[in-house]
């Protein structure tokens, strides 16, 4: 987004809210988030009540942006800093907000991006790493001790990158391939990656457990393979090295964010993020 346009949108809380609302209601036609009925009547506090089911709601009810209790201008400023790919610590220094508030808001943006992926059901849901509440306010992250650590396959084709959850693979399986079949591995902190495996350019996962003693890391933590490394894999590993304190339960959010950034590298990340943030929180069984 151009700076001139951005400054116009954040001139006031009204202009910022107007910009966000254009992503919420098509043709300004409001409807009940619960029953989808259009008939409603306004209340004195600015909310609306559905004429059919009597559900009381406001413009952001049930949407990702309803998380964190931030004002519209604060959201736009955070989206701009997110577009610039700053760390949460750097964002905190730019805004008069607590670190935990900024971290929660950026996690919400990452959730909105990840929920838009075609394989979102693989890591969202009551039995997955992140349980979503359709109020848009609660994002329950389960302890990694109760989860099966996901292993992702990284592949790039015709300029598009895909980070797929590989079914049936666990970190122990990858370590087994390393010990018995010579699959080369590398790591950076808790993040592990492999040499090409089947159709994937690399396997990738985050594990809280220390590696077995027999591990020999032969791959560079900067680029993976020393030759013929796909552009996205080098980009992915380079970005992951910036993160501190990665956890297996939130690892899918980071890789899906990087997948989206890479695949939309010629698009307006600001508008894309705002659009996804204004969507309803989906229901995953």
Coordinates of C-alpha atoms in Angstrom, one line a residue:
X1 CA 0.0 0.0 0.0
X2 CA 1.2 3.5 -0.9
X3 CA 2.2 5.7 2.1
X4 CA -0.3 8.4 0.9
X5 CA -3.2 5.9 0.9
X6 CA -2.1 4.5 4.3
X7 CA -2.0 8.0 5.9
X8 CA -5.4 8.7 4.5
X9 CA -6.8 5.6 6.1
X10 CA -5.3 6.3 9.6
X11 CA -6.3 10.0 9.7
X12 CA -9.0 9.2 12.2
X13 CA -10.7 6.2 13.9
X14 CA -13.7 6.8 11.6
X15 CA -11.6 6.5 8.4
X16 CA -9.7 3.5 9.7
X17 CA -12.9 1.7 10.6
X18 CA -14.4 2.6 7.2
X19 CA -11.5 1.0 5.5
X20 CA -11.8 -2.2 7.5
X21 CA -15.6 -2.4 7.1
X22 CA -15.3 -2.6 3.3
X23 CA -13.9 -6.1 3.8
X24 CA -16.6 -7.1 6.2
X25 CA -19.9 -6.4 4.4
X26 CA -20.4 -6.8 0.6
X27 CA -22.3 -3.8 -0.7
X28 CA -22.8 -2.7 2.9
X29 CA -25.4 -5.4 3.4
X30 CA -25.2 -6.5 7.1
X31 CA -26.5 -9.8 8.3
X32 CA -26.6 -11.8 11.5
X33 CA -23.4 -13.8 12.0
X34 CA -25.4 -16.6 13.6
X35 CA -28.4 -17.2 11.3
X36 CA -27.3 -15.0 8.3
X37 CA -30.7 -13.2 8.4
X38 CA -30.4 -9.6 6.9
X39 CA -33.3 -8.1 8.9
X40 CA -32.1 -6.4 12.0
X41 CA -32.6 -3.2 14.0
X42 CA -30.0 -0.9 15.5
X43 CA -29.5 -0.5 19.3
X44 CA -28.5 2.7 21.1
X45 CA -25.0 1.4 21.8
X46 CA -24.2 1.0 18.1
X47 CA -24.8 -2.8 18.0
X48 CA -27.5 -4.5 16.1
X49 CA -30.1 -7.2 17.0
X50 CA -31.2 -9.9 14.6
X51 CA -35.0 -9.7 13.9
X52 CA -35.1 -13.5 13.5
X53 CA -33.0 -15.1 16.3
X54 CA -32.5 -12.0 18.5
X55 CA -28.7 -12.3 18.4
X56 CA -27.0 -9.1 19.3
X57 CA -23.9 -8.3 17.3
X58 CA -21.6 -5.5 16.0
X59 CA -19.7 -5.2 12.8
X60 CA -16.7 -7.2 13.9
X61 CA -18.5 -10.0 15.9
X62 CA -17.2 -13.4 15.0
X63 CA -14.3 -12.1 12.9
X64 CA -10.6 -12.4 13.6
X65 CA -10.4 -8.6 14.1
X66 CA -12.6 -9.0 17.1
X67 CA -9.6 -10.4 19.0
X68 CA -7.4 -8.2 21.2
X69 CA -9.8 -5.3 21.8
X70 CA -7.8 -3.0 19.6
X71 CA -9.1 0.1 17.9
X72 CA -9.2 0.3 14.1
X73 CA -6.3 2.7 13.8
X74 CA -4.2 0.4 16.0
X75 CA -5.0 -2.6 13.8
X76 CA -4.0 -0.7 10.6
X77 CA -0.7 0.4 12.2
X78 CA 0.0 -3.2 13.2
X79 CA -0.9 -4.5 9.8
X80 CA 1.5 -1.9 8.3
X81 CA 4.3 -3.1 10.6
X82 CA 3.4 -6.7 9.8
X83 CA 3.7 -5.9 6.1
X84 CA 7.2 -4.5 6.7
X85 CA 8.0 -7.9 8.3
X86 CA 9.2 -6.4 11.6
X87 CA 9.6 -8.6 14.7
X88 CA 7.1 -8.3 17.5
X89 CA 9.8 -6.7 19.7
X90 CA 10.4 -4.1 17.0
X91 CA 6.7 -3.5 16.6
X92 CA 6.3 -2.9 20.4
X93 CA 8.9 -0.2 20.2
X94 CA 7.0 1.5 17.4
X95 CA 3.7 1.5 19.2
X96 CA 2.5 2.4 22.6
X97 CA 1.2 -1.2 23.3
X98 CA 2.3 -4.0 25.6
X99 CA 4.4 -6.8 24.1
X100 CA 1.8 -9.4 24.9
X101 CA -0.9 -7.3 23.2
X102 CA 1.2 -7.0 20.0
X103 CA 2.1 -10.6 20.1
X104 CA -1.5 -11.7 20.4
X105 CA -2.5 -9.4 17.5
X106 CA 0.2 -10.7 15.2
X107 CA -0.7 -14.3 16.2
X108 CA -4.3 -13.4 15.2
X109 CA -3.1 -12.2 11.8
X110 CA -1.1 -15.4 11.3
X111 CA -4.1 -17.5 12.3
X112 CA -6.2 -15.6 9.7
X113 CA -3.6 -16.3 7.0
X114 CA -3.2 -20.0 8.0
X115 CA -7.0 -20.5 8.1
X116 CA -7.2 -19.4 4.5
X117 CA -4.8 -22.2 3.4
X118 CA -6.2 -25.2 1.5
X119 CA -4.9 -27.5 4.2
X120 CA -6.1 -25.5 7.2
X121 CA -8.1 -28.3 8.6
X122 CA -4.9 -30.3 9.1
X123 CA -3.8 -28.1 12.0
X124 CA -6.9 -26.3 13.2
X125 CA -9.6 -27.9 15.2
X126 CA -10.5 -29.4 18.6
X127 CA -8.0 -32.2 18.1
X128 CA -5.3 -30.2 16.4
X129 CA -2.6 -27.7 17.6
X130 CA -4.8 -24.6 17.6
X131 CA -8.5 -24.6 18.6
X132 CA -10.5 -21.7 17.4
X133 CA -13.5 -20.1 19.0
X134 CA -16.0 -18.6 16.6
X135 CA -16.3 -15.5 18.7
X136 CA -13.0 -14.5 17.3
X137 CA -11.7 -13.7 20.8
X138 CA -10.2 -17.0 22.0
X139 CA -7.4 -18.8 20.4
X140 CA -6.6 -21.9 22.5
X141 CA -3.1 -23.3 22.0
X142 CA -2.7 -26.8 23.4
X143 CA 0.6 -27.8 25.1
X144 CA 3.0 -29.5 22.8
X145 CA 3.1 -32.5 25.2
X146 CA -0.5 -33.4 24.2
X147 CA 0.2 -33.1 20.5
X148 CA 1.8 -35.1 17.7
X149 CA 4.5 -32.8 16.3
X150 CA 3.6 -32.1 12.6
X151 CA 6.2 -32.7 9.9
X152 CA 5.8 -30.5 6.8
X153 CA 7.0 -31.1 3.3
X154 CA 8.4 -28.1 1.4
X155 CA 8.0 -27.9 -2.4
X156 CA 8.2 -25.2 -5.0
X157 CA 6.8 -25.5 -8.5
X158 CA 6.5 -22.8 -11.2
X159 CA 7.2 -20.0 -8.7
X160 CA 4.6 -21.2 -6.2
X161 CA 5.6 -22.6 -2.8
X162 CA 3.7 -25.2 -0.8
X163 CA 4.3 -26.3 2.8
X164 CA 2.2 -29.4 3.2
X165 CA 1.5 -31.4 6.3
X166 CA 2.9 -34.9 5.6
X167 CA 0.5 -37.5 7.0
X168 CA 2.1 -40.4 8.8
X169 CA 5.4 -38.7 9.4
X170 CA 6.7 -37.8 12.8
X171 CA 10.1 -36.4 14.0
X172 CA 11.0 -39.9 15.2
X173 CA 10.4 -41.2 11.7
X174 CA 12.7 -38.5 10.2
X175 CA 15.4 -39.3 12.7
X176 CA 15.0 -43.0 11.8
X177 CA 15.5 -42.2 8.1
X178 CA 18.6 -40.3 9.0
X179 CA 20.1 -43.1 11.0
X180 CA 19.2 -46.0 8.8
X181 CA 18.9 -44.6 5.3
X182 CA 21.3 -41.6 5.3
X183 CA 18.7 -38.8 5.0
X184 CA 20.8 -35.7 5.7
X185 CA 19.5 -33.2 8.2
X186 CA 20.2 -29.7 9.5
X187 CA 18.8 -27.6 12.3
X188 CA 18.5 -24.2 13.7
X189 CA 17.4 -24.1 17.3
X190 CA 14.3 -26.3 17.6
X191 CA 13.7 -26.3 13.9
X192 CA 14.9 -29.3 11.9
X193 CA 15.0 -29.7 8.1
X194 CA 16.2 -32.4 5.7
X195 CA 17.6 -32.9 2.3
X196 CA 15.1 -33.7 -0.5
X197 CA 12.7 -36.5 0.4
X198 CA 10.4 -38.1 -2.2
X199 CA 8.7 -35.3 -4.1
X200 CA 9.6 -32.7 -1.5
X201 CA 12.6 -30.4 -1.6
X202 CA 12.8 -30.7 2.2
X203 CA 11.1 -32.0 5.3
X204 CA 10.6 -29.4 8.1
X205 CA 9.4 -29.6 11.7
X206 CA 9.8 -28.0 15.1
X207 CA 10.4 -30.2 18.1
X208 CA 10.8 -29.3 21.7
X209 CA 12.8 -32.5 22.4
X210 CA 16.6 -32.5 22.0
X211 CA 17.9 -34.6 19.0
X212 CA 19.1 -38.2 19.6
X213 CA 22.9 -38.5 20.3
X214 CA 23.6 -40.1 17.0
X215 CA 22.5 -37.1 15.0
X216 CA 25.0 -35.6 12.6
X217 CA 23.8 -32.3 11.0
X218 CA 25.3 -32.0 7.5
X219 CA 23.1 -29.3 6.1
X220 CA 23.7 -25.6 6.4
X221 CA 21.2 -23.8 8.6
X222 CA 21.2 -20.8 6.2
X223 CA 20.4 -22.5 2.9
X224 CA 19.9 -26.2 3.4
X225 CA 21.5 -27.8 0.4
X226 CA 24.7 -26.1 -0.7
X227 CA 23.7 -26.4 -4.4
X228 CA 20.4 -26.3 -6.3
X229 CA 18.5 -25.0 -3.3
X230 CA 15.0 -23.9 -4.4
X231 CA 14.5 -20.2 -3.9
X232 CA 11.6 -20.6 -1.4
X233 CA 13.5 -23.0 0.8
X234 CA 16.4 -20.6 1.2
X235 CA 13.9 -17.8 1.9
X236 CA 12.0 -20.0 4.4
X237 CA 15.1 -21.0 6.4
X238 CA 16.4 -17.5 6.4
X239 CA 13.2 -16.1 7.9
X240 CA 12.9 -18.9 10.5
X241 CA 16.3 -18.0 11.8
X242 CA 14.9 -14.6 12.9
X243 CA 12.3 -16.2 15.2
X244 CA 13.0 -16.9 18.9
X245 CA 11.2 -19.3 21.1
X246 CA 9.3 -21.2 18.3
X247 CA 7.0 -23.9 19.6
X248 CA 5.6 -26.9 17.7
X249 CA 2.0 -25.9 18.4
X250 CA 2.4 -22.5 16.7
X251 CA 5.0 -23.5 14.1
X252 CA 2.3 -24.1 11.4
X253 CA 1.3 -20.4 11.7
X254 CA 4.8 -19.2 10.9
X255 CA 5.4 -21.5 7.9
X256 CA 2.0 -20.7 6.5
X257 CA 2.7 -17.0 6.9
X258 CA 6.0 -17.4 5.0
X259 CA 4.2 -19.5 2.3
X260 CA 1.6 -16.7 1.8
X261 CA 4.3 -14.0 1.8
X262 CA 6.3 -15.8 -0.9
X263 CA 3.3 -16.7 -3.1
X264 CA 2.0 -13.1 -2.8
X265 CA 5.4 -11.4 -3.1
X266 CA 4.1 -9.2 -6.0
X267 CA 0.8 -8.4 -4.3
X268 CA -0.2 -5.9 -1.6
X269 CA 0.4 -7.7 1.7
X270 CA -1.3 -4.9 3.6
X271 CA -4.6 -5.3 1.8
X272 CA -4.4 -9.1 1.8
X273 CA -3.8 -9.1 5.6
X274 CA -6.6 -6.7 6.3
X275 CA -9.0 -8.7 4.1
X276 CA -8.2 -12.0 5.9
X277 CA -8.4 -10.4 9.3
X278 CA -11.9 -9.2 8.6
X279 CA -13.2 -12.6 7.7
X280 CA -15.3 -14.7 10.0
X281 CA -13.4 -17.2 12.1
X282 CA -14.2 -20.5 10.4
X283 CA -15.5 -23.6 12.1
X284 CA -13.2 -26.6 11.9
X285 CA -14.6 -29.9 13.1

